Short mmCIF file of C-alpha atoms in Angstrom, two decimals:
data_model
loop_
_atom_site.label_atom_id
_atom_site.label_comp_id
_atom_site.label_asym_id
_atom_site.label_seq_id
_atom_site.Cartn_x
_atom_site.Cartn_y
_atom_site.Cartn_z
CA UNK N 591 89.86 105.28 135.26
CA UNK N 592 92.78 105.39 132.45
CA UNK N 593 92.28 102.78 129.93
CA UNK N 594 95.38 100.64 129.31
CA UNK N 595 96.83 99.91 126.01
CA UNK N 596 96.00 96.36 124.34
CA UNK N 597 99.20 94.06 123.46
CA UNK N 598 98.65 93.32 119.80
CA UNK N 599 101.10 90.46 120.45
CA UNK N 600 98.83 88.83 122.58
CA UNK N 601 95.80 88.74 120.43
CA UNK N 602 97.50 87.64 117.46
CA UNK N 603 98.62 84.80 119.48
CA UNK N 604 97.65 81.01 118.85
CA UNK N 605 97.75 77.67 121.20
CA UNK N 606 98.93 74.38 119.35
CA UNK N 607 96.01 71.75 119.99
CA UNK N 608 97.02 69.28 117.82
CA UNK N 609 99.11 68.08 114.57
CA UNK N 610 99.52 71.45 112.45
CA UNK N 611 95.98 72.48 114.45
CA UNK N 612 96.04 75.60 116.22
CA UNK N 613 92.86 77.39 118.80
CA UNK N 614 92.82 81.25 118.53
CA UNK N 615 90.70 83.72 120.56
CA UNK N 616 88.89 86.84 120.05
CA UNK N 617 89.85 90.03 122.85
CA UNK N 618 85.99 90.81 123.14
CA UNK N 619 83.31 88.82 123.07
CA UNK N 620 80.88 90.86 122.82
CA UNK N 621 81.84 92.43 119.35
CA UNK N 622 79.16 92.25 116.85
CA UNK N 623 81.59 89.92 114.78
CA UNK N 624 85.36 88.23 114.50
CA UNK N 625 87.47 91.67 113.10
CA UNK N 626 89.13 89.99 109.66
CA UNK N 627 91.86 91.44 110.82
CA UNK N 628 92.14 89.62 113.46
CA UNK N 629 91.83 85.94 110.98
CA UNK N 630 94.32 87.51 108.83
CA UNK N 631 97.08 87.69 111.77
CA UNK N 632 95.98 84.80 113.46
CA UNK N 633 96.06 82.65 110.71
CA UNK N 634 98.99 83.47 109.41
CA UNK N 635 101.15 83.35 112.84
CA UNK N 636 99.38 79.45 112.62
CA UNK N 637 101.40 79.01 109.37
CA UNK N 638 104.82 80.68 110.34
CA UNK N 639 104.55 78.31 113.31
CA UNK N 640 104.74 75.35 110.60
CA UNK N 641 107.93 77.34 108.65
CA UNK N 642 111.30 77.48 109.61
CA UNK N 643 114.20 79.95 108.02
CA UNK N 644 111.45 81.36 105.90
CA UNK N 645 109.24 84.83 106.30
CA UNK N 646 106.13 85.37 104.58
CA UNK N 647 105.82 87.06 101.30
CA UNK N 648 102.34 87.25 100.07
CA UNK N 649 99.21 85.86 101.39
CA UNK N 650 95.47 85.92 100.16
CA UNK N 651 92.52 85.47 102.35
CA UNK N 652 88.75 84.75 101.25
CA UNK N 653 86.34 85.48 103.92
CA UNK N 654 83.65 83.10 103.65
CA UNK N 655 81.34 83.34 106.59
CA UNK N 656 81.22 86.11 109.61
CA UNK N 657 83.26 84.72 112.66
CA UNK N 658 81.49 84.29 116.50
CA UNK N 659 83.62 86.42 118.71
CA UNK N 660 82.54 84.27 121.27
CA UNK N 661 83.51 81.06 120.13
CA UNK N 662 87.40 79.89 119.01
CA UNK N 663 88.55 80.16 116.07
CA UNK N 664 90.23 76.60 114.73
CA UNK N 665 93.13 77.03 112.44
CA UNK N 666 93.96 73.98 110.14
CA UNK N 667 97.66 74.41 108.36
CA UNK N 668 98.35 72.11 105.68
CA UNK N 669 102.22 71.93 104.16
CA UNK N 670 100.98 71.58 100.67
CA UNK N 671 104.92 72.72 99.72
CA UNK N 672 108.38 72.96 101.13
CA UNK N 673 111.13 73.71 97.74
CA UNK N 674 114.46 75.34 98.08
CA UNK N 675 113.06 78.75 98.40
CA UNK N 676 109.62 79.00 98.40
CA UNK N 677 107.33 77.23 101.16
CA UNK N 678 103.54 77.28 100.64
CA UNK N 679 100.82 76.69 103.22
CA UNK N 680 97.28 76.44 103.16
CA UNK N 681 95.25 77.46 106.37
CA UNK N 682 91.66 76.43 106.72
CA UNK N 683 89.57 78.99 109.11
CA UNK N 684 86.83 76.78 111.53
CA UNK N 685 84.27 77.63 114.26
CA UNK N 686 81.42 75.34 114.65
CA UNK N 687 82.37 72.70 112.23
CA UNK N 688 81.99 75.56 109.40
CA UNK N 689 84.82 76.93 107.18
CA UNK N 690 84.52 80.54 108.17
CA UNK N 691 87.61 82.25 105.89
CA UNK N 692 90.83 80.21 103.75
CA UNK N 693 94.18 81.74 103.59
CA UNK N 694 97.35 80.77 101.14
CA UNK N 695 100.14 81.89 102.47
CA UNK N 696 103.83 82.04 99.93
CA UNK N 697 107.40 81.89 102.36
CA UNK N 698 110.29 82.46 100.45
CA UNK N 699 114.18 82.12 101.31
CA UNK N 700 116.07 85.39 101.61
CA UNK N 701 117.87 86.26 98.54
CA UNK N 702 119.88 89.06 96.87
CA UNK N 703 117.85 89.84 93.64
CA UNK N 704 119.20 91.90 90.62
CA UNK N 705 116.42 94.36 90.40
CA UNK N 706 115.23 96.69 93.28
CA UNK N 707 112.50 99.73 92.48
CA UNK N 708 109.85 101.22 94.56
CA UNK N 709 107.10 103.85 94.27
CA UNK N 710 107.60 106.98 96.01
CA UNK N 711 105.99 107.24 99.30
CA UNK N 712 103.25 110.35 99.04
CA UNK N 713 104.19 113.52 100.64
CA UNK N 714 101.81 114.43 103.60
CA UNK N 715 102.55 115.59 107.17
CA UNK N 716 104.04 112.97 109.66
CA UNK N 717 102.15 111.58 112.28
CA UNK N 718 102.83 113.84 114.97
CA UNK N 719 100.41 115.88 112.82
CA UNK N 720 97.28 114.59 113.83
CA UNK N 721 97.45 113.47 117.03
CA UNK N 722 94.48 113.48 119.50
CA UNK N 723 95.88 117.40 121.16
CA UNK N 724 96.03 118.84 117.86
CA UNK N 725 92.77 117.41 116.50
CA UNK N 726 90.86 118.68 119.08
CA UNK N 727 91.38 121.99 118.36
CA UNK N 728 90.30 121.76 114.51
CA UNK N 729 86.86 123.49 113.77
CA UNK N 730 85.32 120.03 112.35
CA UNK N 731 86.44 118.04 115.61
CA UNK N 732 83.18 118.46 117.13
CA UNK N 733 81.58 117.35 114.14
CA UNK N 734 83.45 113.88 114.24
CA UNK N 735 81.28 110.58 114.28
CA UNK N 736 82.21 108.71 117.96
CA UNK N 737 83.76 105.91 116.03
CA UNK N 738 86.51 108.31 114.64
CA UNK N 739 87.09 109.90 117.70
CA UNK N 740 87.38 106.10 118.98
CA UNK N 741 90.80 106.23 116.55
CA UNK N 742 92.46 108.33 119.32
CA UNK N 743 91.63 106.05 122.45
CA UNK N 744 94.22 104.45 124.07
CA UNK N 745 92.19 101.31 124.57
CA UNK N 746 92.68 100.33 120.81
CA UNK N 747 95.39 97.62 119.57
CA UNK N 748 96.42 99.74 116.81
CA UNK N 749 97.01 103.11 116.78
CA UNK N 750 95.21 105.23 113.85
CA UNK N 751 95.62 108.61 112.72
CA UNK N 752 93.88 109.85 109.62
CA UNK N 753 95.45 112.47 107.45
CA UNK N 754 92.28 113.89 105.56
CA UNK N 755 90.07 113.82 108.42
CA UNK N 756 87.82 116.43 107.34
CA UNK N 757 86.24 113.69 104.84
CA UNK N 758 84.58 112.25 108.20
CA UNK N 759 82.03 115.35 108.04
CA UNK N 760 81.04 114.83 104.42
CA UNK N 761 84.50 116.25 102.62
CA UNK N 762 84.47 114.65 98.87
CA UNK N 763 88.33 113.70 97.69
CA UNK N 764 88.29 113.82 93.90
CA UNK N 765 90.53 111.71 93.17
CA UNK N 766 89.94 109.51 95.87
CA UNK N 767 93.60 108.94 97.42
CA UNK N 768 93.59 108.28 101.28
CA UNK N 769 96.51 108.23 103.76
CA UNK N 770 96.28 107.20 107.19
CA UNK N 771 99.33 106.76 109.89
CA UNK N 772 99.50 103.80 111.76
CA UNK N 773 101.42 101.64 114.40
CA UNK N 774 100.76 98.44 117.40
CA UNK N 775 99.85 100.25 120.31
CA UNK N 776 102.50 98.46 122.30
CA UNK N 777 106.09 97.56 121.95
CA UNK N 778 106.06 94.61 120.20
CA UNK N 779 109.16 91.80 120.61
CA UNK N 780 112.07 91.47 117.86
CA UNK N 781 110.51 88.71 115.99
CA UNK N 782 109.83 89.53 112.51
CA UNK N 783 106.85 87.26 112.43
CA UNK N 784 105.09 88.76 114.84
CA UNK N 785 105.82 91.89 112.92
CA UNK N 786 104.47 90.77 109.59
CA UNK N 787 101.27 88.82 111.29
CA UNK N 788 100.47 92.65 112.73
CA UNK N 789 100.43 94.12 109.53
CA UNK N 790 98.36 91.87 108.13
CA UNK N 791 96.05 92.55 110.85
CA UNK N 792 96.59 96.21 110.66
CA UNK N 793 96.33 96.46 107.07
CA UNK N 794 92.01 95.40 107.24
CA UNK N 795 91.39 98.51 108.95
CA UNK N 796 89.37 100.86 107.32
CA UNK N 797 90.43 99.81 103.99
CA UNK N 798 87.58 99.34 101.93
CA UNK N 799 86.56 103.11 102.76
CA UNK N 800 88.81 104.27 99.96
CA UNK N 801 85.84 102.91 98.21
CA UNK N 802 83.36 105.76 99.90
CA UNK N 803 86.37 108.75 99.31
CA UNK N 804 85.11 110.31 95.86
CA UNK N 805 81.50 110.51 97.31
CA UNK N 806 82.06 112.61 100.96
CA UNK N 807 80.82 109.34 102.72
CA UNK N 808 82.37 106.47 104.66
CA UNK N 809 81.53 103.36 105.81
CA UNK N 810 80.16 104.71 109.36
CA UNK N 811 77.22 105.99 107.06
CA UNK N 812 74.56 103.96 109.02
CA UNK N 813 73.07 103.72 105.30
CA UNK N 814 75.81 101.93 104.06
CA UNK N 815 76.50 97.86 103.92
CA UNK N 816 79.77 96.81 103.71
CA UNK N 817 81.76 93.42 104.17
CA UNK N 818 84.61 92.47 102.82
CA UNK N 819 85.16 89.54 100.77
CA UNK N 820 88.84 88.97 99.90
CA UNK N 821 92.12 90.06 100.88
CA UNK N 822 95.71 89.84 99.19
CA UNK N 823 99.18 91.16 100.89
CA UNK N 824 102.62 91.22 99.58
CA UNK N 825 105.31 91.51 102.03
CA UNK N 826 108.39 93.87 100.46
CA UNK N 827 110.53 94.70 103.01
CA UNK N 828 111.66 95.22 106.56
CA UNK N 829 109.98 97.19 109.25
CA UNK N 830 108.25 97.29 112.78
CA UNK N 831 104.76 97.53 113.29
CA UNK N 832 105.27 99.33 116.36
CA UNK N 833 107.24 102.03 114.29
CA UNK N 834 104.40 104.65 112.31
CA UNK N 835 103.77 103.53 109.34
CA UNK N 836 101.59 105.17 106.11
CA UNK N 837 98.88 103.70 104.87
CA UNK N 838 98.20 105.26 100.96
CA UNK N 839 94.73 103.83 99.96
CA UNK N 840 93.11 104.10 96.97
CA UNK N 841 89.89 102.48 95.47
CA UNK N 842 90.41 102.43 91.27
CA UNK N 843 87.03 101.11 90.74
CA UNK N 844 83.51 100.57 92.07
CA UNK N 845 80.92 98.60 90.45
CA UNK N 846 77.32 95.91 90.93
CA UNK N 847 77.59 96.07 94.75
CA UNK N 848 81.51 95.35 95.02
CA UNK N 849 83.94 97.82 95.82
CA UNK N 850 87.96 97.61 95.17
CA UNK N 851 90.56 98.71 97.60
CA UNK N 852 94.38 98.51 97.31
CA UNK N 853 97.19 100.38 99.43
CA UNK N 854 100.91 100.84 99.93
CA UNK N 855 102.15 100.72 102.98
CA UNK N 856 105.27 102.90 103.98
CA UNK N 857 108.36 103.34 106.70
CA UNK N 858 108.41 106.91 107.62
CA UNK N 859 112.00 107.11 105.79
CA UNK N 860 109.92 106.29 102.83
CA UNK N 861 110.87 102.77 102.20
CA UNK N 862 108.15 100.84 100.80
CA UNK N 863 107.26 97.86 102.94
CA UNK N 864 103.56 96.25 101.70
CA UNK N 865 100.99 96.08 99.29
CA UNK N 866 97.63 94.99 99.29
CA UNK N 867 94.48 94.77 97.74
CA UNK N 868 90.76 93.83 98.83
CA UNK N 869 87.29 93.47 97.37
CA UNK N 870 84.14 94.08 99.47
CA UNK N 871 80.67 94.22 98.83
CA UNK N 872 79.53 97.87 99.51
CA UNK N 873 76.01 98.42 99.21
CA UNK N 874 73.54 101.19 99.95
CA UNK N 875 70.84 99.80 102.27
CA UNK N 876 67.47 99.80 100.88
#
């Protein structure tokens, strides 16, 4: 039987239950825990819903405590500011009576600034590269763990193609710099919030494994522990999530059980769109 594709949309989606109190749900619950991925969108689609004539620019995320898959999630917004350009909402994370994660999020007015730079987006092969027909044929394919050959399913919300896939069999990169293409599985609807809630989502995958790069391991290295702790995003400018996008990821330092990831996030015309940055612990089991 074909699998079908999974509507990001529809996952990132939340119910209003009450005054500025929104119920969201996780796709499976059978996972071993709630995907942070999945808090990051959902909460902040909770606090656009509490925002008019405003798009997120930055947000940062603790994750507190592991998330039930099989229980709601409870998203609290609070309008701690509404100024003539910048909004600011605080979202409090619940299951069980028990703050699980707390997100900031910053909304700004649009506005034409004097000053407008960018790094250059890194030069690797386009996603059409490293597709699922073209990977198969590689010598090291057979060698792949199942959860990176789960990248090229169909039955995935996001769609992820790695550009230095041989560092799944044990490949060290020296200087540690990773780059992975990425895009919603399905066509999502015009709405730049919806857009910007499925990067955020998008943009926890795999992302503390920068952190593994320089030593030929990853994080599907059944001897490695790894959670992650925070997570910060800065939204730059427009795009579609649905549209490939590169993910540059880079870990600048390692150190007493915490690891430190940060990435740029790319149009495929080169236009930078995102940053962010996230701390996990990353620990070698014992």
């Amino acid at each position: 039987m074909q699998k079908s594709r999974i509507d990001l949309a529809a996952i990132l989606d939340v119910d209003l239950i009450g005054d500025n109190i929104f119920r969201g749900n996780s796709p499976n619950a059978a996972d071993e825990r709630v995907f942070g991925g999945q808090v990051l969108g959902q909460a902040m689609f909770a606090a656009c819903r509490t925002v008019e004539a405003r798009l997120p620019h930055s947000l940062h995320c603790y994750f507190i405590h592991t998330g039930d898959p099989g229980v709601p999630l409870i998203y609290e917004v609070e309008r701690l500011r509404d100024g003539k350009s910048y909004s600011t909402r605080r979202v409090t994370v619940m299951q069980h009576t028990k703050v699980i994660s707390s997100l900031m999020a910053s909304f700004h007015k649009r506005e034409e600034g004097a000053f407008n730079h960018q790094d250059k987006m890194p030069e690797v092969p386009g996603p059409e590269h490293f597709g699922a027909d073209k990977l198969s044929k590689e010598p090291v394919y057979p060698h792949l763990p199942e959860i990176v050959r789960r990248y090229y399913e169909p039955d995935r919300p996001v769609e992820l193609r790695p550009v230095e896939i041989a560092r799944y069999v044990g490949k060290k990169i020296e200087d540690g710099k990773l780059h992975m293409w990425m895009k919603a599985a399905t066509k999502l609807p015009d709405d730049p919030v919806l857009h910007m809630c499925a990067l955020a989502y998008a943009s926890d995958l795999s992302l503390l494994d920068a952190v593994m790069a320089r030593y030929g391991r990853t994080l599907f290295d059944g001897r490695i522990l790894s959670g992650s702790l925070d997570h910060a995003m800065w939204f730059h400018r427009s795009f579609r999530a649905d549209d490939w996008l590169l993910y540059a990821k880079e870990s600048p330092s390692a150190q007493s059980g915490r690891g430190l990831a940060r990435g740029l996030i790319f149009r495929r015309d080169g236009t930078l769109v995102a940053s962010v940055a996230q701390e996990g612990s990353v620990r070698e089991r014992r």
